[in-house]
XYZ file of C-alpha atoms in Angstrom:
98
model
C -19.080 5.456 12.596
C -19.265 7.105 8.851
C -17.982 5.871 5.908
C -14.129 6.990 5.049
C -13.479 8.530 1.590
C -10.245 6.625 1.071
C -9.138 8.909 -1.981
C -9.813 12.052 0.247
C -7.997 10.984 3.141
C -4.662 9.703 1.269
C -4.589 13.034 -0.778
C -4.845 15.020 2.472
C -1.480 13.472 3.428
C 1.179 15.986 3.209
C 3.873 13.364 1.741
C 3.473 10.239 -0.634
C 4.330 7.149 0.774
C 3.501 8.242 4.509
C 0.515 6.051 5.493
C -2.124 6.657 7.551
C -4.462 4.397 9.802
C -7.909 5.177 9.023
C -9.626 2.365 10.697
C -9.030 -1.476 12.244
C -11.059 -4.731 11.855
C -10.467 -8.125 12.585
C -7.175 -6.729 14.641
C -5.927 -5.366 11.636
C -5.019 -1.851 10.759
C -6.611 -0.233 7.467
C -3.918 2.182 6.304
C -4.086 4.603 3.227
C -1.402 6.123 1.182
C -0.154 8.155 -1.652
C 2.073 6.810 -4.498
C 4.338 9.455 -6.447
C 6.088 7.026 -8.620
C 9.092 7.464 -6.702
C 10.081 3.871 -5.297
C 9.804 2.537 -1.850
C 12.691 0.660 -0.763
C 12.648 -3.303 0.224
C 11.238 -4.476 3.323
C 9.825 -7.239 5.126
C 7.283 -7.805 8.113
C 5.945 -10.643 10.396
C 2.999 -10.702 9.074
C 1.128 -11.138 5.748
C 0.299 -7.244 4.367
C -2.481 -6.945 1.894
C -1.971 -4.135 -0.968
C -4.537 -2.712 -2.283
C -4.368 -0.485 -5.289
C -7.726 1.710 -5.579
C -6.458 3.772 -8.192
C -3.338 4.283 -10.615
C -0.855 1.102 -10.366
C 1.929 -0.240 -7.815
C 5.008 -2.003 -9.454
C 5.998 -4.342 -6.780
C 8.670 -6.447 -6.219
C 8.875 -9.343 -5.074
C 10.814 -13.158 -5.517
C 13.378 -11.405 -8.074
C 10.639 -9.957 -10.393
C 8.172 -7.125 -10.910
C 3.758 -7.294 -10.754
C 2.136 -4.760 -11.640
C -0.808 -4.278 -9.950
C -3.345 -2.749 -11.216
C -6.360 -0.694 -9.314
C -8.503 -2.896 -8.134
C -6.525 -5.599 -7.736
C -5.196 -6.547 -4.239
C -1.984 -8.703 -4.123
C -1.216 -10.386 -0.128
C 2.539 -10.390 0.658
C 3.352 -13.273 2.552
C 4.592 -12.916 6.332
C 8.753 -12.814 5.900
C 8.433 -12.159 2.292
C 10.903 -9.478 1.067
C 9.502 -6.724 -1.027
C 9.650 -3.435 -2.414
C 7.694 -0.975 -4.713
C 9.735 0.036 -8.055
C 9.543 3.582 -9.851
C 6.618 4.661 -11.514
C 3.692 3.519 -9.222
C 1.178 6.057 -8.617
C -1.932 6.396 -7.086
C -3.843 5.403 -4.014
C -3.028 2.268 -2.112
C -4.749 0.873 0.954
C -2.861 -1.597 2.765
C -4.324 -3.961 5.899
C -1.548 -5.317 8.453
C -0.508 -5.799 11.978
């Protein structure tokens, strides 16, 4: 195994907000993506989903309000939690899942 250049591989995907698995641990998947700050529209999952942001910012939704988080910050959305990602984010965003 060799290390993965996160920032390489979600600027090699052709369209923003397409993810891509780059790796699993711990039964997870390690997925990369592209923010355009165009928004992502609400959704909701089984399981808890860890965001990531390694660069820019990711205006998320979530509960009726809006975090900004920042890069280097990771926020975990609860399993069954409702959310979606407002206008404006940008950047590079890993997430870990199911």
């Amino acid at each position: 195994m060799k290390p993965v250049n996160l920032t390489q591989e979600a600027r090699a995907i052709s369209h923003p907000w397409m993810s891509k698995i780059v790796g699993t641990a711990a039964g997870a998947n390690v997925k990369v993506l592209r923010m355009d700050a165009s928004s992502y529209p609400n959704e909701v999952h089984r399981f808890a989903e860890a965001l990531l942001v390694l660069e820019g910012h990711m205006n998320l939704e979530i509960e009726g309000r809006t975090v900004c988080v920042q890069a280097g910050e990771v926020f975990i959305v609860p399993a069954g939690q409702p959310h979606a990602v407002a206008a404006g984010s940008q950047g590079t965003l890993v997430i870990i899942d199911q």
